[in-house]
Amino acid sequence: MSETPEKTSRFRRKRKQKDPSSPGRGAQIKQVYRQAKAQDPNIGLWMLLAFLVVFGVFVLIGFLVGHPVYLGIIGVMLGLVAAMFMLGKRAERAAYKQISGTPGATGAVLSSLRRGWFYEQEPVAAEAGGRTRNIRDIGNAAMVFRAVGRPGVVLIAEGPKGAAIKLLNSESKKVTRVAGPEVPVHTLRVGQGDDTVPVDALTKRMNKLEKKLTKPEVDAVTKRLRALGGAKPPIPQGMDPRNAKASKVDRKAMRGR
């Protein structure tokens, strides 16, 4: 009889110790709500509306079938789920609104794409100060990001209109040359105004594009495009690339020593 507690203790699952530095689920929800409310003051009303609509529908059905209490309880639970769903959607929109207009916002938005997309979070081309693929002034730079999916290759530009369109045309030709003319190439420009796509509507627009490629074709196109690489880093100030000769460069300096 004395051995029983020892046997049961062997199979007893150990509780994971909570990390005191990580916030709990409730604290995370409050944090998301506060951050979203700063950009969307009406988020609380939208959450309440979502809860009341779902709860009201279930209560109404409950009265019709003669079980208002039972279906009312279900309505409360599903109403809370609807409110949390609304919080997530409005918080996502608020986050997009916050980064709208900032350099590199497109790369952040691409991270929310569904499965099946392959994307470059860094720009594949950039232009600033009249020098293509050389970012000197990131605030005024035109940049192009690339994503590959079932619809084909999608090139998204941000920045000044003239430079962005120029980069899109240049990258579109490169993609067609490498991936092949049979691969569709879509060009989009992020921003506010005519012929642009708002940041918060970018992924929705991309997911609505007609699917033309199979999954194996998407993988093959992605591998081909990796050969193009990304935007080159800026040239260090004081260095003239025309006078730089590889034979005279210190090997230790090249290794960063």
Coordinates of N, CA and C in Angstrom, one line a residue, residues 6 15 53 65-66 77 79 94 98 103 128 147 155 163 183 222-224 227 229 237 245 251:
E6 N 4.1 6.3 -4.8 CA 5.3 6.5 -5.6 C 5.0 6.1 -7.1
R15 N 3.7 20.3 -14.0 CA 3.2 21.5 -14.5 C 4.3 22.4 -15.0
V53 N -25.1 41.0 -31.8 CA -25.7 40.4 -33.0 C -25.8 38.9 -32.9
V65 N -37.8 28.0 -30.7 CA -37.8 26.5 -30.5 C -38.1 26.1 -29.1
G66 N -38.3 27.1 -28.2 CA -38.7 26.8 -26.8 C -37.6 26.6 -25.9
M77 N -21.4 32.5 -25.4 CA -20.0 32.0 -25.7 C -19.6 32.4 -27.1
G79 N -20.9 34.7 -28.9 CA -20.8 36.2 -29.0 C -19.4 36.7 -28.6
A94 N -5.9 48.5 -37.8 CA -5.2 49.6 -37.1 C -3.7 49.6 -37.3
Q98 N -1.3 52.3 -39.1 CA -0.2 52.9 -38.4 C 1.1 52.9 -39.2
P103 N 8.4 53.7 -45.0 CA 9.2 52.9 -45.8 C 9.3 51.4 -45.4
A128 N 17.0 55.5 -55.1 CA 17.0 56.7 -54.3 C 18.1 57.6 -54.8
A147 N 6.5 38.7 -54.6 CA 5.9 37.6 -54.0 C 5.5 36.6 -55.1
L155 N 4.6 41.9 -58.2 CA 5.6 42.9 -57.8 C 4.8 44.1 -57.2
A163 N 9.4 57.1 -59.9 CA 10.5 56.1 -59.6 C 9.9 54.7 -59.4
V183 N 4.8 32.8 -67.4 CA 4.4 33.1 -66.0 C 3.8 34.5 -65.9
T222 N 9.9 30.2 -58.0 CA 10.6 30.8 -56.9 C 12.1 30.5 -56.9
K223 N 12.5 29.3 -57.2 CA 13.9 28.9 -57.3 C 14.6 29.7 -58.4
R224 N 13.9 29.9 -59.5 CA 14.6 30.7 -60.6 C 14.8 32.1 -60.2
A227 N 17.8 33.7 -58.1 CA 19.0 34.1 -58.8 C 19.1 35.6 -59.0
G229 N 18.4 37.9 -56.8 CA 18.8 38.5 -55.5 C 17.9 39.6 -55.1
Q237 N 30.2 55.9 -48.0 CA 30.6 57.3 -48.3 C 32.1 57.4 -48.4
K245 N 39.8 48.7 -56.8 CA 40.3 47.5 -57.5 C 40.5 46.4 -56.5
R251 N 42.5 41.9 -47.7 CA 41.6 40.8 -47.4 C 41.1 40.8 -46.0

